[in-house]
XYZ file of C-alpha atoms in Angstrom:
161
model
C -7.020 -233.097 60.709
C -3.614 -232.949 62.401
C -4.146 -229.258 63.194
C -7.469 -230.024 64.938
C -5.708 -232.615 67.060
C -3.005 -230.113 68.035
C -5.662 -227.518 68.922
C -7.515 -230.056 71.087
C -4.240 -230.814 72.858
C -3.678 -227.101 73.621
C -7.188 -226.811 75.083
C -6.762 -229.969 77.168
C -3.347 -228.843 78.411
C -4.737 -225.490 79.623
C -7.689 -227.314 81.205
C -5.479 -229.818 83.053
C -2.753 -227.295 83.939
C -4.473 -223.923 84.257
C -2.340 -220.797 84.289
C -3.029 -217.943 86.741
C -5.983 -219.692 88.382
C -6.806 -218.448 91.866
C -7.957 -214.929 92.671
C -5.090 -212.608 93.560
C -4.653 -209.295 95.302
C -4.229 -206.479 94.635
C -6.771 -205.857 91.915
C -8.700 -202.817 90.756
C -11.509 -204.573 88.897
C -13.520 -207.765 89.303
C -16.406 -209.344 87.412
C -18.372 -212.550 87.903
C -20.126 -214.101 84.900
C -22.350 -217.143 84.575
C -23.318 -218.975 81.407
C -26.967 -219.806 82.175
C -27.091 -222.308 79.320
C -24.634 -224.731 80.903
C -23.852 -223.369 84.378
C -20.203 -222.423 83.768
C -19.028 -219.650 86.105
C -15.973 -217.419 86.225
C -14.764 -214.577 88.400
C -12.005 -212.494 86.831
C -9.811 -209.961 88.599
C -7.696 -207.445 86.757
C -5.008 -205.046 87.905
C -4.197 -202.193 85.555
C -1.251 -199.890 86.119
C -0.741 -196.499 84.453
C 1.746 -196.301 81.587
C 3.591 -193.560 83.456
C 3.982 -193.388 87.210
C 1.356 -191.144 88.710
C -0.550 -191.082 85.433
C -4.137 -192.020 84.769
C -5.385 -195.374 83.560
C -5.902 -195.071 79.824
C -5.480 -197.216 76.693
C -1.706 -197.270 77.246
C -2.127 -198.711 80.747
C -0.455 -202.047 81.402
C -2.476 -205.117 82.247
C -0.308 -205.944 85.229
C -2.286 -208.987 86.353
C -5.298 -211.096 85.482
C -6.404 -213.906 87.775
C -9.548 -215.981 87.889
C -11.551 -218.618 89.674
C -13.910 -220.752 87.668
C -15.876 -223.929 87.338
C -17.273 -225.490 84.223
C -16.400 -227.309 81.049
C -12.933 -227.761 79.601
C -13.541 -225.058 76.986
C -14.465 -222.328 79.484
C -11.651 -223.325 81.849
C -8.996 -223.481 79.110
C -10.171 -220.205 77.593
C -9.696 -218.443 80.948
C -6.172 -219.844 81.230
C -5.238 -218.798 77.681
C -6.727 -215.341 78.267
C -4.448 -214.696 81.238
C -1.354 -215.788 79.318
C -2.206 -213.453 76.467
C -3.172 -210.395 78.469
C -0.723 -210.144 81.370
C 1.948 -207.635 80.430
C 0.041 -206.228 77.448
C -1.257 -202.701 77.132
C -4.973 -202.108 77.389
C -5.018 -201.282 73.653
C -3.389 -204.629 72.857
C -5.781 -206.452 75.179
C -8.809 -204.907 73.525
C -7.434 -205.868 70.108
C -7.063 -209.471 71.320
C -10.622 -209.385 72.655
C -11.908 -208.122 69.295
C -9.931 -210.770 67.368
C -11.109 -213.570 69.661
C -14.736 -212.419 69.521
C -14.559 -212.253 65.727
C -13.081 -215.760 65.649
C -15.863 -217.091 67.876
C -18.537 -215.649 65.588
C -16.902 -216.909 62.373
C -18.679 -220.299 62.319
C -15.330 -221.921 61.597
C -14.593 -219.830 58.503
C -12.107 -217.315 59.920
C -8.362 -217.468 59.537
C -7.227 -216.373 63.007
C -4.191 -214.127 63.349
C -1.796 -216.353 65.257
C 0.526 -213.418 65.973
C -2.285 -211.751 67.935
C -4.138 -214.735 69.404
C -1.289 -217.221 69.944
C -2.758 -220.274 71.781
C -6.265 -218.816 71.505
C -6.325 -219.929 67.841
C -6.947 -223.396 69.282
C -10.554 -222.327 69.855
C -11.211 -221.855 66.119
C -13.065 -225.172 65.968
C -15.330 -224.139 68.843
C -16.867 -221.465 66.611
C -18.577 -224.234 64.604
C -20.693 -225.128 67.651
C -23.040 -222.297 68.679
C -23.732 -223.840 72.096
C -19.993 -223.775 72.936
C -19.215 -220.215 71.822
C -20.509 -218.764 75.098
C -18.236 -221.161 76.984
C -15.165 -219.888 75.154
C -16.190 -216.232 75.509
C -17.191 -216.351 79.191
C -13.841 -215.334 80.717
C -13.198 -212.800 77.938
C -16.470 -210.985 78.652
C -15.759 -211.075 82.392
C -12.291 -209.590 81.727
C -13.874 -206.839 79.638
C -16.281 -205.973 82.480
C -13.557 -206.138 85.157
C -11.437 -203.795 83.032
C -14.346 -201.387 82.597
C -14.794 -201.438 86.381
C -11.091 -200.610 86.847
C -11.360 -197.644 84.526
C -14.603 -196.432 86.120
C -13.145 -196.714 89.638
C -10.121 -194.729 88.466
C -12.366 -192.051 86.957
C -14.460 -191.776 90.135
C -11.322 -191.526 92.277
C -9.990 -188.679 90.131
C -13.116 -186.564 90.540
Protein backbone atom coordinates (compact mmCIF):
# COMPACT_ATOMS: atom_id res chain seq x y z
CA UNK A 1 0.00 0.00 0.00
CA UNK A 2 2.90 2.36 0.71
CA UNK A 3 4.20 1.87 -2.83
CA UNK A 4 0.82 2.87 -4.31
CA UNK A 5 0.90 6.04 -2.24
CA UNK A 6 4.41 6.87 -3.48
CA UNK A 7 3.33 6.25 -7.09
CA UNK A 8 0.30 8.54 -6.65
CA UNK A 9 2.63 11.21 -5.28
CA UNK A 10 4.90 10.95 -8.36
CA UNK A 11 1.90 11.34 -10.68
CA UNK A 12 0.55 14.31 -8.71
CA UNK A 13 3.97 15.97 -8.62
CA UNK A 14 4.33 15.74 -12.42
CA UNK A 15 0.76 17.01 -12.81
CA UNK A 16 1.30 20.01 -10.51
CA UNK A 17 4.84 20.75 -11.73
CA UNK A 18 4.99 19.61 -15.35
CA UNK A 19 8.39 19.25 -16.98
CA UNK A 20 9.02 20.49 -20.55
CA UNK A 21 5.48 21.78 -21.03
CA UNK A 22 5.12 24.42 -23.73
CA UNK A 23 5.81 23.83 -27.40
CA UNK A 24 9.37 24.67 -28.39
CA UNK A 25 11.26 25.40 -31.57
CA UNK A 26 13.07 24.06 -33.43
CA UNK A 27 11.38 20.73 -34.01
CA UNK A 28 11.30 18.28 -36.89
CA UNK A 29 8.14 16.39 -35.97
CA UNK A 30 4.79 17.21 -34.39
CA UNK A 31 1.65 15.22 -33.63
CA UNK A 32 -1.68 16.13 -32.05
CA UNK A 33 -3.74 13.39 -30.41
CA UNK A 34 -7.15 13.44 -28.76
CA UNK A 35 -8.66 10.82 -26.48
CA UNK A 36 -12.29 10.87 -27.68
CA UNK A 37 -13.42 8.95 -24.61
CA UNK A 38 -12.61 11.74 -22.16
CA UNK A 39 -11.52 14.73 -24.26
CA UNK A 40 -7.84 14.80 -23.22
CA UNK A 41 -5.63 16.42 -25.86
CA UNK A 42 -1.89 16.63 -26.40
CA UNK A 43 0.40 18.09 -29.02
CA UNK A 44 3.94 16.71 -28.93
CA UNK A 45 6.96 18.14 -30.72
CA UNK A 46 10.18 16.22 -31.15
CA UNK A 47 13.61 17.23 -32.38
CA UNK A 48 15.89 14.42 -33.46
CA UNK A 49 19.54 14.99 -34.28
CA UNK A 50 21.79 12.57 -36.19
CA UNK A 51 24.25 10.49 -34.18
CA UNK A 52 27.07 11.86 -36.33
CA UNK A 53 27.21 15.37 -37.73
CA UNK A 54 25.94 15.43 -41.27
CA UNK A 55 24.56 11.92 -40.90
CA UNK A 56 21.04 10.69 -41.44
CA UNK A 57 18.39 10.26 -38.79
CA UNK A 58 18.37 6.60 -37.84
CA UNK A 59 17.91 4.45 -34.71
CA UNK A 60 21.10 5.92 -33.24
CA UNK A 61 19.77 9.47 -33.58
CA UNK A 62 19.51 11.48 -30.38
CA UNK A 63 16.18 12.67 -29.07
CA UNK A 64 17.43 16.21 -28.59
CA UNK A 65 14.13 17.65 -27.39
CA UNK A 66 10.54 16.73 -26.64
CA UNK A 67 8.02 19.40 -25.70
CA UNK A 68 4.26 19.34 -25.42
CA UNK A 69 1.09 21.27 -24.81
CA UNK A 70 -1.86 19.46 -23.33
CA UNK A 71 -5.11 19.62 -21.46
CA UNK A 72 -6.86 16.86 -19.61
CA UNK A 73 -6.77 14.69 -16.54
CA UNK A 74 -3.88 14.36 -14.11
CA UNK A 75 -2.88 10.99 -15.59
CA UNK A 76 -2.51 12.25 -19.17
CA UNK A 77 -0.74 15.43 -18.03
CA UNK A 78 1.68 13.61 -15.71
CA UNK A 79 2.40 10.95 -18.32
CA UNK A 80 3.43 13.63 -20.83
CA UNK A 81 5.77 15.19 -18.26
CA UNK A 82 7.36 11.84 -17.36
CA UNK A 83 7.74 10.98 -21.05
CA UNK A 84 9.81 14.10 -21.72
CA UNK A 85 12.09 13.42 -18.75
CA UNK A 86 12.72 9.89 -19.95
CA UNK A 87 13.25 10.58 -23.62
CA UNK A 88 15.28 13.79 -23.87
CA UNK A 89 18.90 12.85 -24.40
CA UNK A 90 18.17 9.20 -25.24
CA UNK A 91 18.81 7.54 -28.57
CA UNK A 92 15.87 6.68 -30.76
CA UNK A 93 16.52 2.98 -30.03
CA UNK A 94 16.33 3.64 -26.29
CA UNK A 95 13.19 5.73 -26.72
CA UNK A 96 11.45 2.99 -28.67
CA UNK A 97 12.42 0.47 -25.99
CA UNK A 98 10.87 2.75 -23.35
CA UNK A 99 7.73 3.07 -25.47
CA UNK A 100 7.49 -0.72 -25.78
CA UNK A 101 8.04 -1.22 -22.03
CA UNK A 102 5.46 1.43 -21.13
CA UNK A 103 2.90 0.06 -23.59
CA UNK A 104 3.42 -3.45 -22.20
CA UNK A 105 2.97 -2.11 -18.67
CA UNK A 106 -0.27 -0.35 -19.64
CA UNK A 107 -1.70 -3.56 -21.10
CA UNK A 108 -0.67 -5.74 -18.14
CA UNK A 109 -3.88 -5.22 -16.12
CA UNK A 110 -1.73 -4.57 -13.07
CA UNK A 111 0.18 -7.86 -13.28
CA UNK A 112 3.47 -6.68 -14.79
CA UNK A 113 6.66 -6.06 -12.90
CA UNK A 114 7.93 -2.90 -14.62
CA UNK A 115 11.64 -2.50 -15.26
CA UNK A 116 12.47 0.52 -13.13
CA UNK A 117 15.88 0.88 -14.79
CA UNK A 118 14.13 1.50 -18.12
CA UNK A 119 10.94 3.28 -17.05
CA UNK A 120 12.13 5.22 -13.99
CA UNK A 121 9.21 7.46 -12.83
CA UNK A 122 6.92 5.90 -15.44
CA UNK A 123 6.59 2.83 -13.16
CA UNK A 124 4.23 5.04 -11.15
CA UNK A 125 1.59 4.35 -13.81
CA UNK A 126 1.53 0.60 -13.06
CA UNK A 127 -1.70 0.99 -11.10
CA UNK A 128 -3.36 2.77 -14.02
CA UNK A 129 -3.21 -0.47 -16.02
CA UNK A 130 -5.91 -1.92 -13.74
CA UNK A 131 -8.41 0.63 -15.09
CA UNK A 132 -9.12 0.15 -18.81
CA UNK A 133 -10.73 3.58 -19.15
CA UNK A 134 -7.53 5.27 -17.90
CA UNK A 135 -5.01 3.38 -20.04
CA UNK A 136 -5.65 5.64 -23.04
CA UNK A 137 -5.01 8.66 -20.81
CA UNK A 138 -1.59 7.36 -19.82
CA UNK A 139 -0.69 6.35 -23.38
CA UNK A 140 -1.89 9.53 -25.12
CA UNK A 141 1.40 11.47 -25.08
CA UNK A 142 3.42 8.31 -25.81
CA UNK A 143 1.43 7.61 -28.99
CA UNK A 144 1.72 11.27 -30.03
CA UNK A 145 5.51 11.08 -29.48
CA UNK A 146 5.66 7.94 -31.62
CA UNK A 147 3.79 9.70 -34.45
CA UNK A 148 5.87 12.90 -34.15
CA UNK A 149 9.02 10.77 -34.34
CA UNK A 150 7.73 8.93 -37.40
CA UNK A 151 7.03 12.32 -38.99
CA UNK A 152 10.61 13.42 -38.24
CA UNK A 153 12.02 10.34 -39.90
CA UNK A 154 9.70 10.64 -42.90
CA UNK A 155 10.56 14.33 -43.38
CA UNK A 156 14.24 13.41 -43.24
CA UNK A 157 13.74 10.67 -45.82
CA UNK A 158 11.83 12.99 -48.17
CA UNK A 159 14.51 15.67 -47.82
CA UNK A 160 17.23 13.18 -48.75
CA UNK A 161 15.54 12.15 -51.99
